[in-house]
Amino acid sequence: MTITSKSRHTESSKPDWLEWATGIVSALLVLGIVGWIAGQAMLNQETPPEFRSTIHSTQAVAGGFRVEFELFNDGSTTAAAVEVRGELMGGAAASEAAQVTFDYVPAKSSARGALLFAEDPAGRDIRIRAIGYTEP
């Protein structure tokens, strides 16, 4: 009885078309990502935080009223320790004010919060604005 050894796996020195296609697609993806990052770095100007707010709801809670809002940072720089002041207007002057501080409001993003008032804000003008921040 003689044993013959057959090689089950033979490796060709010539790459298959699938290897070439995979290499080309990978190279194009890497070049595209590097180009996009370089373009963003060169064309994207850094702007300071720019805030705007939107009131979402007003609810009665124990001991007062909760005004839920969203604070948007339209700038390209993150802001830290953002102080937000809300005022219930009674004519030309504020009849009550409340404040809240956000740890961070990322660039081109938003954060949600709430202000608590003792007076009922129904039918009254509510002014919410950022009054200060620090650079992280």
JSON list of C-alpha atoms in Angstrom, two decimals, residues 34-131:
[
{"chain": "A", "resi": 34, "resn": "VAL", "atom": "CA", "xyz": [-9.12, 61.42, 4.57]},
{"chain": "A", "resi": 35, "resn": "GLY", "atom": "CA", "xyz": [-10.26, 63.96, 1.94]},
{"chain": "A", "resi": 36, "resn": "TRP", "atom": "CA", "xyz": [-13.51, 64.67, 3.80]},
{"chain": "A", "resi": 37, "resn": "ILE", "atom": "CA", "xyz": [-11.69, 65.21, 7.12]},
{"chain": "A", "resi": 38, "resn": "ALA", "atom": "CA", "xyz": [-9.12, 67.49, 5.45]},
{"chain": "A", "resi": 39, "resn": "GLY", "atom": "CA", "xyz": [-11.90, 69.48, 3.77]},
{"chain": "A", "resi": 40, "resn": "GLN", "atom": "CA", "xyz": [-13.76, 69.90, 7.06]},
{"chain": "A", "resi": 41, "resn": "ALA", "atom": "CA", "xyz": [-10.57, 71.05, 8.79]},
{"chain": "A", "resi": 42, "resn": "MET", "atom": "CA", "xyz": [-9.82, 73.65, 6.11]},
{"chain": "A", "resi": 43, "resn": "LEU", "atom": "CA", "xyz": [-13.31, 74.93, 5.27]},
{"chain": "A", "resi": 44, "resn": "ASN", "atom": "CA", "xyz": [-15.12, 74.75, 8.61]},
{"chain": "A", "resi": 45, "resn": "GLN", "atom": "CA", "xyz": [-14.65, 78.03, 10.42]},
{"chain": "A", "resi": 46, "resn": "GLU", "atom": "CA", "xyz": [-14.83, 77.94, 14.18]},
{"chain": "A", "resi": 47, "resn": "THR", "atom": "CA", "xyz": [-17.64, 80.15, 15.45]},
{"chain": "A", "resi": 48, "resn": "PRO", "atom": "CA", "xyz": [-18.49, 80.92, 19.08]},
{"chain": "A", "resi": 49, "resn": "PRO", "atom": "CA", "xyz": [-21.55, 79.35, 20.68]},
{"chain": "A", "resi": 50, "resn": "GLU", "atom": "CA", "xyz": [-24.80, 80.87, 19.45]},
{"chain": "A", "resi": 51, "resn": "PHE", "atom": "CA", "xyz": [-27.90, 80.02, 21.48]},
{"chain": "A", "resi": 52, "resn": "ARG", "atom": "CA", "xyz": [-31.62, 79.91, 20.82]},
{"chain": "A", "resi": 53, "resn": "SER", "atom": "CA", "xyz": [-34.39, 78.21, 22.79]},
{"chain": "A", "resi": 54, "resn": "THR", "atom": "CA", "xyz": [-37.76, 76.58, 22.21]},
{"chain": "A", "resi": 55, "resn": "ILE", "atom": "CA", "xyz": [-40.41, 75.96, 24.87]},
{"chain": "A", "resi": 56, "resn": "HIS", "atom": "CA", "xyz": [-41.86, 72.43, 24.69]},
{"chain": "A", "resi": 57, "resn": "SER", "atom": "CA", "xyz": [-44.41, 72.26, 27.51]},
{"chain": "A", "resi": 58, "resn": "THR", "atom": "CA", "xyz": [-45.72, 73.83, 30.68]},
{"chain": "A", "resi": 59, "resn": "GLN", "atom": "CA", "xyz": [-47.01, 71.62, 33.50]},
{"chain": "A", "resi": 60, "resn": "ALA", "atom": "CA", "xyz": [-48.34, 72.17, 37.00]},
{"chain": "A", "resi": 61, "resn": "VAL", "atom": "CA", "xyz": [-46.16, 70.42, 39.59]},
{"chain": "A", "resi": 62, "resn": "ALA", "atom": "CA", "xyz": [-46.13, 70.32, 43.38]},
{"chain": "A", "resi": 63, "resn": "GLY", "atom": "CA", "xyz": [-45.33, 73.83, 44.56]},
{"chain": "A", "resi": 64, "resn": "GLY", "atom": "CA", "xyz": [-45.43, 75.56, 41.17]},
{"chain": "A", "resi": 65, "resn": "PHE", "atom": "CA", "xyz": [-45.11, 75.16, 37.43]},
{"chain": "A", "resi": 66, "resn": "ARG", "atom": "CA", "xyz": [-42.46, 73.48, 35.24]},
{"chain": "A", "resi": 67, "resn": "VAL", "atom": "CA", "xyz": [-41.56, 74.95, 31.86]},
{"chain": "A", "resi": 68, "resn": "GLU", "atom": "CA", "xyz": [-39.63, 72.43, 29.74]},
{"chain": "A", "resi": 69, "resn": "PHE", "atom": "CA", "xyz": [-37.45, 73.85, 26.99]},
{"chain": "A", "resi": 70, "resn": "GLU", "atom": "CA", "xyz": [-34.67, 72.97, 24.57]},
{"chain": "A", "resi": 71, "resn": "LEU", "atom": "CA", "xyz": [-31.53, 75.07, 24.20]},
{"chain": "A", "resi": 72, "resn": "PHE", "atom": "CA", "xyz": [-29.82, 74.93, 20.80]},
{"chain": "A", "resi": 73, "resn": "ASN", "atom": "CA", "xyz": [-26.16, 75.77, 20.17]},
{"chain": "A", "resi": 74, "resn": "ASP", "atom": "CA", "xyz": [-25.89, 76.77, 16.50]},
{"chain": "A", "resi": 75, "resn": "GLY", "atom": "CA", "xyz": [-22.19, 77.68, 16.81]},
{"chain": "A", "resi": 76, "resn": "SER", "atom": "CA", "xyz": [-19.32, 75.33, 15.97]},
{"chain": "A", "resi": 77, "resn": "THR", "atom": "CA", "xyz": [-17.81, 75.51, 19.47]},
{"chain": "A", "resi": 78, "resn": "THR", "atom": "CA", "xyz": [-18.97, 73.60, 22.55]},
{"chain": "A", "resi": 79, "resn": "ALA", "atom": "CA", "xyz": [-20.03, 75.69, 25.55]},
{"chain": "A", "resi": 80, "resn": "ALA", "atom": "CA", "xyz": [-19.63, 74.62, 29.19]},
{"chain": "A", "resi": 81, "resn": "ALA", "atom": "CA", "xyz": [-21.42, 75.81, 32.33]},
{"chain": "A", "resi": 82, "resn": "VAL", "atom": "CA", "xyz": [-24.14, 77.44, 30.27]},
{"chain": "A", "resi": 83, "resn": "GLU", "atom": "CA", "xyz": [-26.38, 79.58, 32.48]},
{"chain": "A", "resi": 84, "resn": "VAL", "atom": "CA", "xyz": [-29.95, 79.97, 31.24]},
{"chain": "A", "resi": 85, "resn": "ARG", "atom": "CA", "xyz": [-32.39, 82.48, 32.67]},
{"chain": "A", "resi": 86, "resn": "GLY", "atom": "CA", "xyz": [-36.14, 82.36, 32.21]},
{"chain": "A", "resi": 87, "resn": "GLU", "atom": "CA", "xyz": [-38.45, 85.24, 33.00]},
{"chain": "A", "resi": 88, "resn": "LEU", "atom": "CA", "xyz": [-42.23, 85.43, 33.31]},
{"chain": "A", "resi": 89, "resn": "MET", "atom": "CA", "xyz": [-43.22, 88.78, 31.92]},
{"chain": "A", "resi": 90, "resn": "GLY", "atom": "CA", "xyz": [-45.91, 90.83, 33.62]},
{"chain": "A", "resi": 91, "resn": "GLY", "atom": "CA", "xyz": [-46.25, 93.75, 31.25]},
{"chain": "A", "resi": 92, "resn": "ALA", "atom": "CA", "xyz": [-42.90, 95.36, 30.46]},
{"chain": "A", "resi": 93, "resn": "ALA", "atom": "CA", "xyz": [-41.09, 93.97, 33.52]},
{"chain": "A", "resi": 94, "resn": "ALA", "atom": "CA", "xyz": [-40.34, 90.44, 34.65]},
{"chain": "A", "resi": 95, "resn": "SER", "atom": "CA", "xyz": [-42.60, 89.34, 37.49]},
{"chain": "A", "resi": 96, "resn": "GLU", "atom": "CA", "xyz": [-40.58, 86.19, 38.27]},
{"chain": "A", "resi": 97, "resn": "ALA", "atom": "CA", "xyz": [-37.26, 84.70, 37.15]},
{"chain": "A", "resi": 98, "resn": "ALA", "atom": "CA", "xyz": [-35.64, 81.27, 37.34]},
{"chain": "A", "resi": 99, "resn": "GLN", "atom": "CA", "xyz": [-32.20, 79.98, 36.33]},
{"chain": "A", "resi": 100, "resn": "VAL", "atom": "CA", "xyz": [-30.65, 76.65, 35.39]},
{"chain": "A", "resi": 101, "resn": "THR", "atom": "CA", "xyz": [-27.08, 75.68, 34.43]},
{"chain": "A", "resi": 102, "resn": "PHE", "atom": "CA", "xyz": [-26.20, 73.11, 31.76]},
{"chain": "A", "resi": 103, "resn": "ASP", "atom": "CA", "xyz": [-22.86, 71.34, 32.16]},
{"chain": "A", "resi": 104, "resn": "TYR", "atom": "CA", "xyz": [-22.29, 71.24, 28.38]},
{"chain": "A", "resi": 105, "resn": "VAL", "atom": "CA", "xyz": [-24.13, 72.22, 25.23]},
{"chain": "A", "resi": 106, "resn": "PRO", "atom": "CA", "xyz": [-22.20, 70.64, 22.34]},
{"chain": "A", "resi": 107, "resn": "ALA", "atom": "CA", "xyz": [-21.55, 72.45, 19.06]},
{"chain": "A", "resi": 108, "resn": "LYS", "atom": "CA", "xyz": [-24.35, 72.14, 16.48]},
{"chain": "A", "resi": 109, "resn": "SER", "atom": "CA", "xyz": [-26.47, 70.34, 19.07]},
{"chain": "A", "resi": 110, "resn": "SER", "atom": "CA", "xyz": [-29.04, 70.91, 21.79]},
{"chain": "A", "resi": 111, "resn": "ALA", "atom": "CA", "xyz": [-29.80, 70.16, 25.43]},
{"chain": "A", "resi": 112, "resn": "ARG", "atom": "CA", "xyz": [-33.14, 69.92, 27.23]},
{"chain": "A", "resi": 113, "resn": "GLY", "atom": "CA", "xyz": [-34.01, 71.31, 30.63]},
{"chain": "A", "resi": 114, "resn": "ALA", "atom": "CA", "xyz": [-36.75, 72.85, 32.75]},
{"chain": "A", "resi": 115, "resn": "LEU", "atom": "CA", "xyz": [-37.33, 75.99, 34.75]},
{"chain": "A", "resi": 116, "resn": "LEU", "atom": "CA", "xyz": [-39.54, 76.03, 37.85]},
{"chain": "A", "resi": 117, "resn": "PHE", "atom": "CA", "xyz": [-41.80, 78.98, 38.57]},
{"chain": "A", "resi": 118, "resn": "ALA", "atom": "CA", "xyz": [-44.14, 79.68, 41.50]},
{"chain": "A", "resi": 119, "resn": "GLU", "atom": "CA", "xyz": [-46.54, 81.73, 39.36]},
{"chain": "A", "resi": 120, "resn": "ASP", "atom": "CA", "xyz": [-48.72, 80.26, 36.60]},
{"chain": "A", "resi": 121, "resn": "PRO", "atom": "CA", "xyz": [-47.16, 81.07, 33.20]},
{"chain": "A", "resi": 122, "resn": "ALA", "atom": "CA", "xyz": [-50.42, 80.41, 31.30]},
{"chain": "A", "resi": 123, "resn": "GLY", "atom": "CA", "xyz": [-51.21, 83.24, 28.93]},
{"chain": "A", "resi": 124, "resn": "ARG", "atom": "CA", "xyz": [-48.01, 85.11, 29.78]},
{"chain": "A", "resi": 125, "resn": "ASP", "atom": "CA", "xyz": [-44.87, 85.78, 27.82]},
{"chain": "A", "resi": 126, "resn": "ILE", "atom": "CA", "xyz": [-41.94, 83.55, 28.88]},
{"chain": "A", "resi": 127, "resn": "ARG", "atom": "CA", "xyz": [-38.46, 84.71, 27.87]},
{"chain": "A", "resi": 128, "resn": "ILE", "atom": "CA", "xyz": [-35.69, 82.11, 27.99]},
{"chain": "A", "resi": 129, "resn": "ARG", "atom": "CA", "xyz": [-32.12, 82.98, 27.05]},
{"chain": "A", "resi": 130, "resn": "ALA", "atom": "CA", "xyz": [-28.54, 81.98, 27.77]},
{"chain": "A", "resi": 131, "resn": "ILE", "atom": "CA", "xyz": [-26.83, 84.57, 29.95]}
]
